[in-house]
Amino acid sequence: MSLVAEKPNGISFEESENQLMIAQMIRDFGEKEIRPKMMEWDESQEFPVPLFKKLGGLGLMGVLIPQEYGGSGFGYHEYVTAIVELSKIDGSIGLSMAAHNSLCTGHIMQFGTEAQKQKYITKLATGEYIGAWGLTEPNTGSDSGNMKTTAKKEGDYYVINGAKNFITHGKSGDVAVVIVRTGEVGDSHGMTAFVVERGTPGFTAGRKENKLGMRASETAEMIFDNCRVHKDQILGEVGEGFIQSMKILDGGRISIAALSLGIAQGAYEAALQYSKERHQFNQPISKFQGISFKLADMATKIEAAKLLIHQAADMKNKKKPMTKESAMAKLYASEIAVEVCNEAVQIFGGYGFTKDYPVEKFYRDVKLCTIGEGTSEIQKLVIGRAILK
């Protein structure tokens, strides 16, 4: 399903050839490379780095990156399709792929110099490097204006001190985009974005989080202790870091909306299939109105989420302002995904509570979607401000 405007007087709702190709490629790859090992990764909380190298070989680590930098050169509709198809199998893999693409890689691509793009994007887009992006701190989640991590200028270098937490790939990422305070607390122009390479003295990984879901997607602290970074590592201008981050998060919300949609679709499809196979009172449970109505609600909400997501994707492709639309897509898709997964477990009954069936994992994974890259409450704040302007 796509909302690419193909004709002057109409919008096409058909999936493009590229979307169909990407979807089939990921389904084939996922059945062979992800499904057999995903519960093992989930139980052990292993972040499967070799898998992401393979995703790089498929062009999925640089979906939105132009081909001259080693990327696939696709737009946001294809990107949404890729995240959805990965997340229908394993939300953890969809999450890590999305964070790598939209946050770290996207930030350098949008605000980096040509030299920075040649140095980092060419490696990130192919999966040679895995990217991390650091905004959140232990005491500042949504309130990023009060961040404590600072960078003090010393000649041609900046000395960074502080810590970032809840960072996807905070331990395994080869390169991180980090937003730190270079000005006054609370000043939206008092923060700056730096690219910091793993191995830079003073840059280390802290604690890895032990999580409810998304367990194969690594979440860890990044610690900076007198970490000296050259001024050439600044993205854009000094003081632009927070403004840049808000723009990056607009696209990031589409990613998390797509992640939500994929998990919801995976849970719905599993519940639909099970409802046809499970017999009670001498008939499939899908024949009972109580179950068929649940499935009808699930299917309708998924379709509505799809439309919101592809509307935001269409606006992003056309470089139109889409802060409100991406927030709406993220809010709605994440909230209905939680509902869909809850109902899927209910349809499976006792079996839905076991790890022998897929909906147990969808149920655990999906909750992050209402929290990551801005909670549902923050999305409502963003939407409220937009409609009350």
CSV table of N, CA, C and O in Angstrom, one decimal, residues 131-171:
chain,number,residue,atom,x,y,z
A,131,GLY,N,25.4,2.1,13.6
A,131,GLY,CA,25.3,3.4,14.2
A,131,GLY,C,24.5,3.5,15.4
A,131,GLY,O,23.5,2.7,15.6
A,132,ALA,N,24.8,4.5,16.3
A,132,ALA,CA,24.1,4.8,17.5
A,132,ALA,C,23.8,6.3,17.5
A,132,ALA,O,24.4,7.0,16.8
A,133,TRP,N,22.8,6.7,18.3
A,133,TRP,CA,22.4,8.1,18.4
A,133,TRP,C,22.0,8.4,19.8
A,133,TRP,O,21.2,7.7,20.4
A,134,GLY,N,22.7,9.4,20.4
A,134,GLY,CA,22.5,9.6,21.8
A,134,GLY,C,21.9,11.0,22.1
A,134,GLY,O,22.6,12.0,22.0
A,135,LEU,N,20.7,11.0,22.6
A,135,LEU,CA,20.0,12.2,23.1
A,135,LEU,C,19.6,12.1,24.6
A,135,LEU,O,19.9,12.9,25.4
A,136,THR,N,19.0,10.9,24.9
A,136,THR,CA,18.5,10.7,26.2
A,136,THR,C,19.5,10.5,27.3
A,136,THR,O,20.6,9.9,27.0
A,137,GLU,N,19.3,11.0,28.5
A,137,GLU,CA,20.2,10.9,29.6
A,137,GLU,C,19.4,10.3,30.8
A,137,GLU,O,18.2,10.3,30.8
A,138,PRO,N,20.1,9.8,31.8
A,138,PRO,CA,19.4,9.2,33.0
A,138,PRO,C,18.4,10.1,33.6
A,138,PRO,O,17.3,9.6,34.0
A,139,ASN,N,18.6,11.4,33.6
A,139,ASN,CA,17.6,12.3,34.2
A,139,ASN,C,16.9,13.2,33.3
A,139,ASN,O,16.1,14.1,33.7
A,140,THR,N,17.1,13.0,32.0
A,140,THR,CA,16.4,13.9,31.0
A,140,THR,C,16.0,13.0,29.8
A,140,THR,O,16.8,12.6,28.9
A,141,GLY,N,14.7,12.6,29.9
A,141,GLY,CA,14.2,11.8,28.7
A,141,GLY,C,13.5,12.8,27.8
A,141,GLY,O,14.1,13.3,26.9
A,142,SER,N,12.2,13.1,28.0
A,142,SER,CA,11.5,14.1,27.2
A,142,SER,C,12.1,15.5,27.4
A,142,SER,O,12.0,16.3,26.5
A,143,ASP,N,12.6,15.7,28.6
A,143,ASP,CA,13.2,17.1,28.9
A,143,ASP,C,14.6,17.2,28.5
A,143,ASP,O,15.5,17.4,29.3
A,144,SER,N,14.9,17.0,27.2
A,144,SER,CA,16.3,17.0,26.7
A,144,SER,C,17.0,18.4,26.8
A,144,SER,O,18.2,18.5,26.8
A,145,GLY,N,16.2,19.4,27.0
A,145,GLY,CA,16.8,20.8,27.1
A,145,GLY,C,17.6,20.9,28.4
A,145,GLY,O,18.5,21.8,28.5
A,146,ASN,N,17.4,20.0,29.3
A,146,ASN,CA,18.1,20.1,30.6
A,146,ASN,C,19.2,19.1,30.7
A,146,ASN,O,19.6,18.7,31.8
A,147,MET,N,19.7,18.6,29.5
A,147,MET,CA,20.8,17.6,29.5
A,147,MET,C,22.0,18.1,30.3
A,147,MET,O,22.4,19.3,30.3
A,148,LYS,N,22.7,17.1,30.9
A,148,LYS,CA,23.8,17.4,31.8
A,148,LYS,C,25.2,17.1,31.0
A,148,LYS,O,26.2,17.5,31.5
A,149,THR,N,25.1,16.3,30.0
A,149,THR,CA,26.4,16.0,29.3
A,149,THR,C,26.8,17.2,28.5
A,149,THR,O,26.1,17.9,27.8
A,150,THR,N,28.1,17.6,28.8
A,150,THR,CA,28.6,18.9,28.3
A,150,THR,C,29.8,18.7,27.4
A,150,THR,O,30.5,17.6,27.4
A,151,ALA,N,30.1,19.6,26.5
A,151,ALA,CA,31.3,19.7,25.7
A,151,ALA,C,32.0,21.1,25.9
A,151,ALA,O,31.4,22.1,25.6
A,152,LYS,N,33.2,21.1,26.5
A,152,LYS,CA,33.9,22.3,26.7
A,152,LYS,C,35.0,22.5,25.6
A,152,LYS,O,35.8,21.5,25.4
A,153,LYS,N,35.1,23.7,25.0
A,153,LYS,CA,36.0,23.9,24.0
A,153,LYS,C,37.4,24.1,24.5
A,153,LYS,O,37.6,24.9,25.5
A,154,GLU,N,38.4,23.4,24.0
A,154,GLU,CA,39.8,23.5,24.3
A,154,GLU,C,40.6,23.6,23.0
A,154,GLU,O,40.9,22.5,22.4
A,155,GLY,N,40.8,24.8,22.5
A,155,GLY,CA,41.5,24.9,21.2
A,155,GLY,C,40.7,24.3,20.1
A,155,GLY,O,39.5,24.7,19.9
A,156,ASP,N,41.3,23.4,19.3
A,156,ASP,CA,40.5,22.8,18.2
A,156,ASP,C,39.7,21.6,18.6
A,156,ASP,O,39.1,20.9,17.8
A,157,TYR,N,39.7,21.3,19.9
A,157,TYR,CA,39.0,20.2,20.4
A,157,TYR,C,37.9,20.5,21.4
A,157,TYR,O,37.8,21.7,21.9
A,158,TYR,N,37.0,19.6,21.6
A,158,TYR,CA,35.9,19.7,22.6
A,158,TYR,C,36.1,18.5,23.5
A,158,TYR,O,36.3,17.4,23.1
A,159,VAL,N,36.0,18.8,24.8
A,159,VAL,CA,36.1,17.7,25.8
A,159,VAL,C,34.7,17.4,26.4
A,159,VAL,O,34.0,18.3,27.0
A,160,ILE,N,34.2,16.2,26.1
A,160,ILE,CA,32.9,15.8,26.4
A,160,ILE,C,32.9,15.0,27.7
A,160,ILE,O,33.7,14.1,27.9
A,161,ASN,N,32.0,15.3,28.6
A,161,ASN,CA,31.8,14.6,29.9
A,161,ASN,C,30.3,14.4,30.2
A,161,ASN,O,29.5,15.3,30.0
A,162,GLY,N,30.0,13.2,30.6
A,162,GLY,CA,28.6,12.9,30.9
A,162,GLY,C,28.2,11.5,30.4
A,162,GLY,O,29.1,10.7,30.1
A,163,ALA,N,26.9,11.2,30.4
A,163,ALA,CA,26.4,9.9,30.1
A,163,ALA,C,25.1,10.0,29.3
A,163,ALA,O,24.3,10.9,29.6
A,164,LYS,N,24.9,9.0,28.4
A,164,LYS,CA,23.6,8.9,27.7
A,164,LYS,C,23.1,7.5,28.0
A,164,LYS,O,23.9,6.5,28.1
A,165,ASN,N,21.8,7.4,28.2
A,165,ASN,CA,21.3,6.0,28.4
A,165,ASN,C,20.1,5.7,27.5
A,165,ASN,O,19.6,6.6,26.8
A,166,PHE,N,19.7,4.4,27.6
A,166,PHE,CA,18.6,3.9,26.7
A,166,PHE,C,19.0,4.1,25.2
A,166,PHE,O,18.2,4.4,24.4
A,167,ILE,N,20.3,3.9,24.9
A,167,ILE,CA,20.8,4.1,23.6
A,167,ILE,C,20.9,2.8,22.8
A,167,ILE,O,21.6,1.9,23.2
A,168,THR,N,20.1,2.7,21.7
A,168,THR,CA,20.2,1.6,20.8
A,168,THR,C,21.6,1.5,20.2
A,168,THR,O,22.1,2.5,19.6
A,169,HIS,N,22.2,0.3,20.4
A,169,HIS,CA,23.6,0.1,19.9
A,169,HIS,C,24.6,0.9,20.7
A,169,HIS,O,25.7,1.1,20.2
A,170,GLY,N,24.3,1.2,22.0
A,170,GLY,CA,25.2,2.0,22.8
A,170,GLY,C,26.5,1.3,23.1
A,170,GLY,O,27.5,1.9,23.4
A,171,LYS,N,26.5,0.0,23.0
A,171,LYS,CA,27.7,-0.8,23.2
A,171,LYS,C,28.4,-1.2,22.0
A,171,LYS,O,29.6,-1.2,21.8
